[in-house]
Short mmCIF file of C-alpha atoms and ligand atoms in Angstrom, two decimals:
data_model
loop_
_atom_site.label_atom_id
_atom_site.label_comp_id
_atom_site.label_asym_id
_atom_site.label_seq_id
_atom_site.Cartn_x
_atom_site.Cartn_y
_atom_site.Cartn_z
CA MET A 1 -15.37 -21.54 -32.83
CA ASP A 2 -17.97 -19.17 -32.16
CA LEU A 3 -16.84 -16.49 -29.49
CA ALA A 4 -19.63 -14.13 -30.34
CA ALA A 5 -21.67 -13.09 -27.53
CA PRO A 6 -25.38 -12.26 -27.78
CA ALA A 7 -26.44 -8.82 -28.94
CA LEU A 8 -25.35 -6.26 -26.19
CA SER A 9 -28.59 -4.59 -24.49
CA CYS A 10 -27.00 -1.09 -24.23
CA LEU A 11 -23.72 0.98 -24.31
CA THR A 12 -22.96 3.85 -21.88
CA PRO A 13 -20.15 6.29 -22.66
CA ALA A 14 -17.79 6.91 -19.74
CA LEU A 15 -18.59 9.51 -17.25
CA GLU A 16 -16.50 12.72 -18.13
CA SER A 17 -13.74 12.77 -15.51
CA ALA A 18 -11.50 15.17 -17.55
CA GLY A 19 -8.47 13.35 -16.14
CA LYS A 20 -9.28 14.51 -12.64
CA PRO A 21 -8.94 11.52 -10.22
CA SER A 22 -12.29 10.01 -8.92
CA LEU A 23 -13.37 9.87 -5.31
CA VAL A 24 -15.35 6.94 -6.09
CA GLY A 25 -13.82 3.62 -4.67
CA THR A 26 -11.49 5.11 -2.32
CA THR A 27 -10.93 4.38 1.54
CA ARG A 28 -11.38 6.57 4.43
CA ALA A 29 -7.69 7.12 4.64
CA GLY A 30 -7.77 7.98 0.97
CA LEU A 31 -10.07 10.46 1.11
CA GLY A 32 -8.63 12.07 3.97
CA GLN A 33 -5.61 12.42 2.23
CA MET A 34 -7.36 13.96 -1.12
CA LEU A 35 -8.80 16.39 1.30
CA ALA A 36 -5.71 17.26 3.03
CA SER A 37 -4.05 17.93 -0.40
CA ILE A 38 -6.51 20.69 -1.34
CA GLY A 39 -5.97 22.38 1.81
CA VAL A 40 -8.66 21.55 4.33
CA PRO A 41 -7.27 21.87 7.62
CA PRO A 42 -6.53 18.98 9.83
CA SER A 43 -9.31 19.64 12.32
CA GLU A 44 -11.84 19.37 9.65
CA ILE A 45 -10.47 16.38 7.78
CA ARG A 46 -12.62 13.64 9.70
CA MET A 47 -15.86 15.58 9.70
CA ARG A 48 -15.45 16.12 5.69
CA THR A 49 -14.54 12.59 5.19
CA ALA A 50 -17.73 11.38 6.81
CA GLN A 51 -19.71 13.72 4.72
CA LEU A 52 -18.20 12.87 1.34
CA TRP A 53 -18.24 9.28 2.64
CA HIS A 54 -22.01 9.32 3.12
CA TRP A 55 -22.72 10.87 -0.40
CA ILE A 56 -20.39 8.57 -2.13
CA TYR A 57 -21.15 5.49 -0.67
CA TYR A 58 -24.61 5.85 0.87
CA ARG A 59 -26.35 7.78 -1.60
CA GLY A 60 -24.20 7.18 -4.76
CA ALA A 61 -23.75 10.70 -5.50
CA ASN A 62 -22.82 11.56 -9.11
CA SER A 63 -21.72 15.27 -8.69
CA PHE A 64 -20.57 17.44 -5.73
CA ASP A 65 -23.37 19.74 -6.45
CA GLU A 66 -25.67 17.20 -4.71
CA MET A 67 -23.60 17.49 -1.48
CA ALA A 68 -25.90 19.91 0.48
CA ASN A 69 -24.30 19.69 3.42
CA VAL A 70 -20.67 20.66 2.11
CA SER A 71 -20.05 24.30 1.56
CA LYS A 72 -20.40 25.69 -1.63
CA VAL A 73 -16.67 26.87 -1.60
CA LEU A 74 -15.17 23.33 -0.72
CA ARG A 75 -17.47 21.79 -3.32
CA ALA A 76 -15.81 23.69 -5.90
CA LYS A 77 -12.43 23.10 -4.79
CA LEU A 78 -13.38 19.29 -4.87
CA ASP A 79 -14.72 19.81 -8.41
CA ALA A 80 -11.78 21.78 -9.36
CA GLN A 81 -9.20 18.81 -8.41
CA PHE A 82 -11.46 15.58 -8.12
CA SER A 83 -14.23 13.69 -9.97
CA LEU A 84 -17.01 11.23 -8.77
CA ALA A 85 -16.54 9.22 -12.05
CA ARG A 86 -17.12 5.50 -12.30
CA PRO A 87 -15.37 3.12 -14.57
CA GLU A 88 -16.51 2.96 -17.96
CA VAL A 89 -19.39 0.25 -18.66
CA ILE A 90 -18.34 -1.09 -22.09
CA ALA A 91 -21.07 -3.39 -22.30
CA GLU A 92 -24.34 -4.76 -20.27
CA GLN A 93 -25.62 -8.18 -21.19
CA ILE A 94 -29.21 -9.54 -19.66
CA SER A 95 -29.40 -13.14 -19.37
CA SER A 96 -32.86 -14.87 -20.04
CA ASP A 97 -32.67 -15.81 -16.23
CA GLY A 98 -32.09 -11.95 -15.11
CA THR A 99 -28.60 -12.33 -14.52
CA ARG A 100 -26.52 -9.15 -15.77
CA LYS A 101 -22.76 -8.90 -16.90
CA TRP A 102 -21.05 -6.07 -17.17
CA LEU A 103 -18.02 -5.30 -18.89
CA ILE A 104 -16.20 -2.65 -17.00
CA ARG A 105 -13.15 -0.75 -18.36
CA PHE A 106 -10.72 0.87 -15.84
CA ALA A 107 -8.64 3.77 -16.99
CA PRO A 108 -5.04 3.06 -17.75
CA LYS A 109 -2.85 3.19 -14.71
CA ASP A 110 0.59 4.21 -15.13
CA GLY A 111 2.72 3.05 -17.93
CA GLU A 112 -0.20 1.20 -19.30
CA ALA A 113 -0.97 1.71 -22.90
CA LYS A 114 -4.70 1.07 -22.47
CA GLY A 115 -7.23 0.51 -19.95
CA ALA A 116 -7.96 -3.11 -18.18
CA ASP A 117 -11.05 -4.67 -18.55
CA VAL A 118 -12.72 -6.95 -16.17
CA GLU A 119 -16.18 -8.67 -15.89
CA CYS A 120 -18.70 -8.50 -13.22
CA VAL A 121 -22.07 -10.30 -12.86
CA TYR A 122 -25.03 -9.85 -10.98
CA ILE A 123 -27.12 -12.50 -9.99
CA PRO A 124 -30.58 -11.69 -8.72
CA GLU A 125 -32.81 -14.24 -6.60
CA SER A 126 -36.13 -13.59 -4.89
CA ASP A 127 -34.72 -13.04 -1.93
CA ARG A 128 -31.10 -11.70 -2.49
CA GLY A 129 -28.65 -10.17 -5.11
CA THR A 130 -25.43 -11.31 -5.23
CA LEU A 131 -22.84 -9.45 -7.18
CA CYS A 132 -19.63 -11.39 -8.07
CA VAL A 133 -16.64 -9.24 -8.35
CA SER A 134 -13.16 -9.49 -10.10
CA SER A 135 -10.03 -9.11 -8.10
CA GLN A 136 -7.55 -9.46 -11.00
CA VAL A 137 -7.34 -8.57 -14.82
CA GLY A 138 -7.53 -12.15 -15.99
CA CYS A 139 -5.86 -15.12 -13.70
CA THR A 140 -2.60 -16.72 -13.57
CA LEU A 141 -3.64 -19.99 -11.89
CA THR A 142 -4.25 -21.89 -15.21
CA CYS A 143 -6.97 -24.41 -13.48
CA SER A 144 -8.02 -26.63 -16.43
CA PHE A 145 -11.45 -26.26 -16.41
CA CYS A 146 -11.57 -22.41 -15.92
CA HIS A 147 -12.13 -20.05 -19.01
CA THR A 148 -10.35 -17.28 -17.10
CA GLY A 149 -7.29 -19.00 -16.80
CA THR A 150 -6.93 -18.83 -20.58
CA GLN A 151 -6.73 -15.25 -20.58
CA ASN A 152 -3.01 -13.84 -20.89
CA LEU A 153 -3.21 -10.40 -19.44
CA VAL A 154 -3.13 -10.13 -15.95
CA ARG A 155 -2.77 -7.50 -13.30
CA ASN A 156 -4.08 -6.98 -9.72
CA LEU A 157 -7.23 -4.40 -9.39
CA THR A 158 -6.56 -1.80 -6.87
CA THR A 159 -8.67 -1.33 -3.91
CA GLN A 160 -10.52 1.43 -5.60
CA GLU A 161 -11.24 -0.68 -8.74
CA ILE A 162 -12.66 -3.56 -6.76
CA ILE A 163 -14.84 -1.12 -4.67
CA ALA A 164 -15.89 0.81 -7.78
CA GLN A 165 -17.65 -2.32 -9.33
CA ALA A 166 -19.98 -2.40 -6.48
CA VAL A 167 -20.84 1.13 -7.02
CA VAL A 168 -21.31 0.64 -10.62
CA ALA A 169 -23.85 -2.33 -9.94
CA ARG A 170 -25.57 -0.30 -7.40
CA ASP A 171 -26.18 2.52 -10.11
CA ARG A 172 -27.10 0.10 -13.06
CA ILE A 173 -29.53 -1.53 -10.90
CA GLY A 174 -30.99 1.46 -9.02
CA ASP A 175 -29.55 0.46 -5.58
CA PHE A 176 -29.02 3.73 -4.24
CA PRO A 177 -31.65 5.89 -2.75
CA GLY A 178 -34.17 7.37 -5.38
CA MET A 179 -32.18 6.17 -8.20
CA LYS A 180 -34.48 4.29 -11.16
CA VAL A 181 -34.87 0.76 -11.02
CA PRO A 182 -34.58 -0.97 -14.34
CA GLU A 183 -37.59 -2.69 -15.88
CA ASP A 184 -36.20 -5.36 -17.65
CA GLY A 185 -34.35 -8.61 -16.19
CA LEU A 186 -35.20 -9.28 -12.89
CA MET A 187 -34.91 -7.78 -9.02
CA PRO A 188 -35.07 -9.44 -5.58
CA THR A 189 -38.49 -8.64 -4.23
CA GLU A 190 -37.73 -9.11 -0.86
CA GLY A 191 -35.50 -7.50 1.37
CA SER A 192 -34.63 -3.85 1.04
CA ARG A 193 -31.07 -3.78 -0.89
CA PHE A 194 -30.54 -5.07 -4.67
CA VAL A 195 -26.89 -6.10 -3.90
CA SER A 196 -27.25 -7.80 -0.49
CA ASN A 197 -24.09 -10.50 -0.93
CA ILE A 198 -20.92 -9.90 -2.79
CA VAL A 199 -18.88 -12.88 -3.74
CA PHE A 200 -15.12 -12.48 -4.87
CA MET A 201 -15.68 -15.15 -7.62
CA GLY A 202 -15.15 -13.13 -10.58
CA MET A 203 -11.77 -13.08 -12.66
CA GLY A 204 -8.56 -13.47 -10.62
CA GLU A 205 -7.09 -15.17 -7.25
CA PRO A 206 -8.31 -12.72 -4.59
CA LEU A 207 -5.45 -13.97 -2.19
CA TYR A 208 -2.60 -13.27 -4.79
CA ASN A 209 -4.06 -9.56 -4.16
CA PHE A 210 -4.58 -9.70 -0.63
CA ASP A 211 -4.04 -6.02 0.60
CA HIS A 212 -6.41 -4.63 -1.69
CA VAL A 213 -9.06 -7.03 -1.24
CA ARG A 214 -8.71 -7.01 2.48
CA ASP A 215 -9.13 -2.75 2.25
CA ALA A 216 -12.12 -3.36 -0.36
CA VAL A 217 -13.84 -5.58 1.98
CA SER A 218 -13.46 -3.12 4.72
CA VAL A 219 -15.08 -0.14 2.64
CA LEU A 220 -17.76 -2.58 1.35
CA ALA A 221 -18.71 -3.55 4.89
CA ASP A 222 -18.54 0.02 6.15
CA GLY A 223 -21.95 0.66 8.00
CA GLU A 224 -22.11 4.26 7.11
CA GLY A 225 -21.75 3.50 3.30
CA LEU A 226 -22.09 0.57 1.39
CA SER A 227 -22.77 -1.42 4.69
CA LEU A 228 -22.67 -4.86 3.54
CA SER A 229 -22.48 -7.50 6.37
CA LYS A 230 -19.13 -9.41 6.43
CA ARG A 231 -21.21 -12.60 6.57
CA ARG A 232 -22.50 -11.70 3.25
CA ILE A 233 -18.98 -11.11 1.66
CA THR A 234 -17.41 -14.28 0.49
CA VAL A 235 -13.82 -14.60 -0.72
CA SER A 236 -13.09 -17.58 -2.90
CA THR A 237 -9.54 -19.26 -3.33
CA ALA A 238 -8.11 -21.87 -5.22
CA GLY A 239 -5.90 -22.38 -2.14
CA VAL A 240 -3.54 -19.73 -1.40
CA VAL A 241 -2.93 -21.27 2.15
CA PRO A 242 -0.22 -18.79 3.68
CA GLN A 243 -2.97 -15.92 3.09
CA ILE A 244 -5.77 -18.01 4.43
CA PRO A 245 -5.40 -17.08 8.22
CA ALA A 246 -5.25 -13.44 7.29
CA LEU A 247 -8.29 -13.56 5.29
CA GLY A 248 -10.15 -14.68 8.64
CA SER A 249 -8.43 -12.30 10.95
CA GLU A 250 -7.64 -9.04 9.03
CA ALA A 251 -10.52 -8.95 6.54
CA GLY A 252 -13.18 -11.02 8.47
CA ALA A 253 -14.78 -12.15 5.29
CA MET A 254 -16.54 -15.42 4.66
CA LEU A 255 -14.03 -18.28 3.05
CA ALA A 256 -14.82 -20.29 0.07
CA ILE A 257 -12.72 -22.87 -1.29
CA SER A 258 -12.42 -24.38 -4.81
CA LEU A 259 -11.69 -27.75 -3.76
CA HIS A 260 -12.90 -29.82 -7.03
CA ALA A 261 -11.06 -32.94 -6.04
CA VAL A 262 -10.64 -35.35 -3.31
CA ARG A 263 -7.08 -36.48 -4.35
CA ASP A 264 -3.84 -34.70 -5.07
CA ASP A 265 -2.99 -36.41 -8.13
CA LEU A 266 -6.31 -35.29 -9.75
CA ARG A 267 -6.31 -31.70 -7.90
CA ASP A 268 -2.65 -31.20 -9.11
CA LYS A 269 -4.24 -31.40 -12.66
CA LEU A 270 -7.39 -29.47 -11.98
CA VAL A 271 -6.09 -26.80 -9.87
CA PRO A 272 -2.23 -26.64 -10.33
CA LEU A 273 -1.59 -24.42 -7.33
CA ASN A 274 -2.27 -27.72 -5.33
CA LYS A 275 1.40 -28.90 -6.30
CA LYS A 276 2.47 -25.86 -4.04
CA TYR A 277 -0.17 -26.27 -1.43
CA PRO A 278 -1.64 -29.36 -1.28
CA LEU A 279 -4.87 -30.72 0.23
CA ARG A 280 -3.82 -31.72 3.72
CA ALA A 281 -2.15 -28.08 4.14
CA LEU A 282 -5.36 -26.46 2.56
CA LEU A 283 -7.59 -28.40 4.75
CA ASP A 284 -5.41 -27.53 7.95
CA ALA A 285 -5.74 -23.92 7.17
CA CYS A 286 -9.55 -24.54 6.99
CA LYS A 287 -9.50 -26.16 10.30
CA THR A 288 -8.03 -23.00 12.07
CA TYR A 289 -10.01 -20.72 10.00
CA PRO A 290 -10.66 -17.58 12.37
CA GLY A 291 -14.20 -16.98 12.68
CA ALA A 292 -15.62 -20.12 11.23
CA SER A 293 -18.34 -21.82 12.96
CA ASN A 294 -21.49 -23.62 12.52
CA ALA A 295 -23.08 -20.27 11.99
CA ARG A 296 -20.15 -19.18 9.93
CA ARG A 297 -19.43 -22.30 7.48
CA ILE A 298 -16.45 -22.26 5.02
CA THR A 299 -18.36 -23.05 1.60
CA PHE A 300 -16.51 -25.77 -0.30
CA GLU A 301 -17.11 -25.48 -4.59
CA TYR A 302 -16.82 -28.58 -6.39
CA VAL A 303 -17.31 -28.55 -9.93
CA MET A 304 -18.81 -31.44 -11.38
CA LEU A 305 -16.75 -32.81 -14.33
CA LYS A 306 -18.12 -36.06 -16.28
CA GLY A 307 -15.87 -39.29 -15.89
CA ILE A 308 -13.43 -36.88 -13.86
CA ASN A 309 -14.25 -36.42 -10.14
CA ASP A 310 -17.92 -37.41 -9.97
CA THR A 311 -17.96 -41.12 -8.52
CA PRO A 312 -19.92 -42.05 -5.39
CA ALA A 313 -16.52 -43.10 -4.14
CA GLU A 314 -15.48 -39.40 -4.33
CA ALA A 315 -18.42 -38.00 -2.91
CA ARG A 316 -17.86 -40.24 0.15
CA GLU A 317 -14.01 -39.14 0.40
CA LEU A 318 -15.28 -35.81 0.35
CA VAL A 319 -17.37 -36.11 3.40
CA ARG A 320 -14.40 -38.03 5.15
CA LEU A 321 -11.86 -35.08 4.17
CA LEU A 322 -14.14 -32.36 5.58
CA LYS A 323 -14.73 -33.94 8.97
CA GLY A 324 -14.21 -31.30 11.86
CA ILE A 325 -14.74 -28.46 9.41
CA PRO A 326 -17.91 -26.31 9.63
CA ALA A 327 -18.46 -26.76 6.12
CA LYS A 328 -21.38 -26.42 3.53
CA ILE A 329 -20.61 -27.90 0.03
CA ASN A 330 -21.72 -26.13 -3.15
CA LEU A 331 -21.77 -28.71 -6.20
CA ILE A 332 -21.45 -26.72 -9.23
CA PRO A 333 -22.06 -28.21 -12.77
CA PHE A 334 -19.41 -27.53 -15.17
CA ASN A 335 -20.33 -24.59 -17.39
CA PRO A 336 -18.80 -25.20 -20.87
CA TRP A 337 -16.69 -22.42 -22.69
CA PRO A 338 -15.50 -22.69 -26.28
CA GLY A 339 -12.80 -25.46 -26.59
CA ALA A 340 -13.05 -26.36 -22.95
CA PRO A 341 -11.74 -30.06 -22.40
CA TYR A 342 -14.38 -31.14 -19.89
CA GLU A 343 -18.03 -31.70 -19.77
CA CYS A 344 -20.54 -31.24 -17.30
CA SER A 345 -21.49 -34.78 -15.43
CA ASP A 346 -24.76 -36.47 -16.10
CA TRP A 347 -27.92 -34.88 -13.85
CA GLU A 348 -28.36 -38.47 -11.98
CA ARG A 349 -24.52 -38.51 -11.18
CA ILE A 350 -24.84 -34.81 -9.75
CA GLU A 351 -27.73 -36.10 -7.84
CA ARG A 352 -26.31 -39.01 -6.58
CA PHE A 353 -23.08 -37.07 -5.33
CA SER A 354 -25.56 -34.61 -3.85
CA ASP A 355 -27.30 -37.42 -1.97
CA ILE A 356 -24.31 -38.70 -0.26
CA VAL A 357 -22.97 -35.15 0.84
CA PHE A 358 -26.80 -34.77 2.01
CA ASN A 359 -27.03 -37.84 3.76
CA ALA A 360 -23.61 -37.03 5.82
CA GLY A 361 -25.20 -34.22 7.16
CA TYR A 362 -24.15 -31.30 4.63
CA ALA A 363 -26.46 -28.92 2.72
CA SER A 364 -25.48 -29.68 -0.52
CA PRO A 365 -27.10 -27.36 -2.97
CA VAL A 366 -26.35 -27.77 -6.70
CA ARG A 367 -25.86 -24.19 -7.44
CA THR A 368 -28.07 -23.76 -10.58
CA PRO A 369 -25.95 -22.09 -13.60
CA ARG A 370 -27.09 -18.75 -13.81
CA GLY A 371 -26.36 -16.56 -16.88
CA ARG A 372 -24.86 -19.24 -19.22
CA ASP A 373 -26.30 -17.85 -22.50
CA ILE A 374 -24.12 -14.70 -21.67
CA LEU A 375 -21.18 -16.71 -20.43
CA ALA A 376 -21.58 -15.36 -17.21
CA ALA A 377 -21.49 -18.35 -15.28
CA CYS A 378 -18.82 -19.44 -12.71
CA GLY A 379 -15.68 -19.77 -14.78
CA GLN A 380 -16.79 -18.65 -18.00
CA LEU A 381 -15.45 -14.98 -17.55
CA LYS A 382 -13.01 -13.68 -19.68
CA SER A 383 -12.71 -10.13 -20.92
CA GLU A 384 -14.10 -9.33 -23.96
CA THR A 385 -11.14 -7.36 -25.44
CA GLU A 386 -9.15 -10.57 -25.26
CA LYS A 387 -12.00 -12.48 -27.00
CA LEU A 388 -12.12 -9.85 -29.47
CA ARG A 389 -8.18 -10.19 -29.85
CA ALA A 390 -8.71 -14.04 -30.03
CA ARG A 391 -11.49 -13.19 -32.82
CA ALA A 392 -8.85 -10.91 -34.80
CA ARG A 393 -6.23 -13.66 -34.60
CA LEU A 394 -8.93 -16.21 -36.01
CA ALA A 395 -10.01 -13.84 -38.55
CA SER A 396 -6.29 -13.35 -39.85
CA ASP A 397 -5.33 -17.11 -39.81
N1 LIG B 401 -9.42 -17.97 -7.94
C1 LIG B 401 -10.66 -17.94 -7.36
C2 LIG B 401 -11.79 -17.25 -7.42
C3 LIG B 401 -12.52 -17.48 -8.52
S1 LIG B 401 -14.11 -18.14 -8.08
C4 LIG B 401 -11.03 -19.49 -6.98
O1 LIG B 401 -10.63 -20.41 -7.68
O2 LIG B 401 -11.57 -19.69 -6.00
C5 LIG B 401 -14.68 -18.85 -9.39
C6 LIG B 401 -15.31 -20.20 -8.88
O3 LIG B 401 -15.85 -20.78 -10.44
C7 LIG B 401 -14.27 -21.04 -8.59
O4 LIG B 401 -14.82 -21.96 -7.97
C8 LIG B 401 -14.07 -21.91 -9.67
O5 LIG B 401 -13.07 -23.11 -9.24
C9 LIG B 401 -15.20 -22.37 -10.57
N2 LIG B 401 -15.19 -22.52 -11.98
C10 LIG B 401 -14.22 -22.21 -12.69
N3 LIG B 401 -14.44 -22.51 -14.07
C11 LIG B 401 -15.60 -23.16 -13.91
C12 LIG B 401 -16.58 -23.86 -14.70
N4 LIG B 401 -16.11 -23.80 -16.29
N5 LIG B 401 -17.87 -24.42 -14.52
C13 LIG B 401 -18.32 -24.40 -13.04
N6 LIG B 401 -17.51 -23.68 -12.34
C14 LIG B 401 -16.13 -22.98 -12.80
#
């Protein structure tokens, strides 16, 4: 089994933080508390928070020195106690199609012997750039077709760690004012932003980490900072039904459902969470999703597995099930990974399936697999540390 990834295009050392907590990735409330902790008087907290916010999230500042409108004294105080360090980028890989994958290492949290690694993927198209972020290290769901589910180590990412992925991405592709744009790979040519969309479709189940995801969405969408429209932030879930209403009402993000099957017996196997929250309950939660409308449709993801879920009858059943829900359907060709027990459906099967869905009135784009050559496509993510561990295990067998 060859788990080796293609050559790494570059390695970056960690930003020096000298053990000082970073302000990058904090919420407004968090920044306010940090300012209070170094003696900024309560009457100034709001204004100072707004200044820092602008520098950190609008400009992508890397040092307190840059913060021209913050007094020298305060800059020195900030610098003595805090940093603007980003998590470490251990590796960057660039696919032949321009997709970039970063392996990001977060500093160890309380009690952790070492840092946690996650993968984050940037998918450029001509008119948009989509960043796929992780919400957990690994995943507990064990969906049978997903590589991430085979990773053991699992913990929730903090709000700060989720937001930091977007800051790292914008750093790396020069998406802050005045930053250098990379010459390799591909960049969107239309629109003013390289990261225009964010999807929580990396590692982990976002709705098992709801509070942190909700707070991260509010920072990502803040109009004075990273400024992503909530219509361009999509949270994908395997179907944690009790949290779905809150995702709409509290986070206001777009919803994507990893459906993959139209019958409970099959979905129980592909997405074991279905045993807890079966199709009926899941679709009912979608029918009442706060904010869903024809202009804000729910995305249903359906991975095409050869001989498993890809018949015309299943396509028709899918259409029947989604009746009454403002939906779009995303057909995803299965992306293989080492040792996967499935194959991707034949192309004509996928087309047939797509035609049935399309003729029923749904947009049914077949998602072009992106970044397959660097294992960056849907369901292929698994942190390098785990791969290295597996390789070491193989070597010692
Ligand atoms: N846990 C959340 C977030 C992960 S999203 C969820 O399940 O929605 C990742 C998406 O990629 C999901 O739709 C998942 O079902 C899909 N996926 C996983 N493995 C895949 C594979 N090997 N090929 C294609 N899509 C896959």
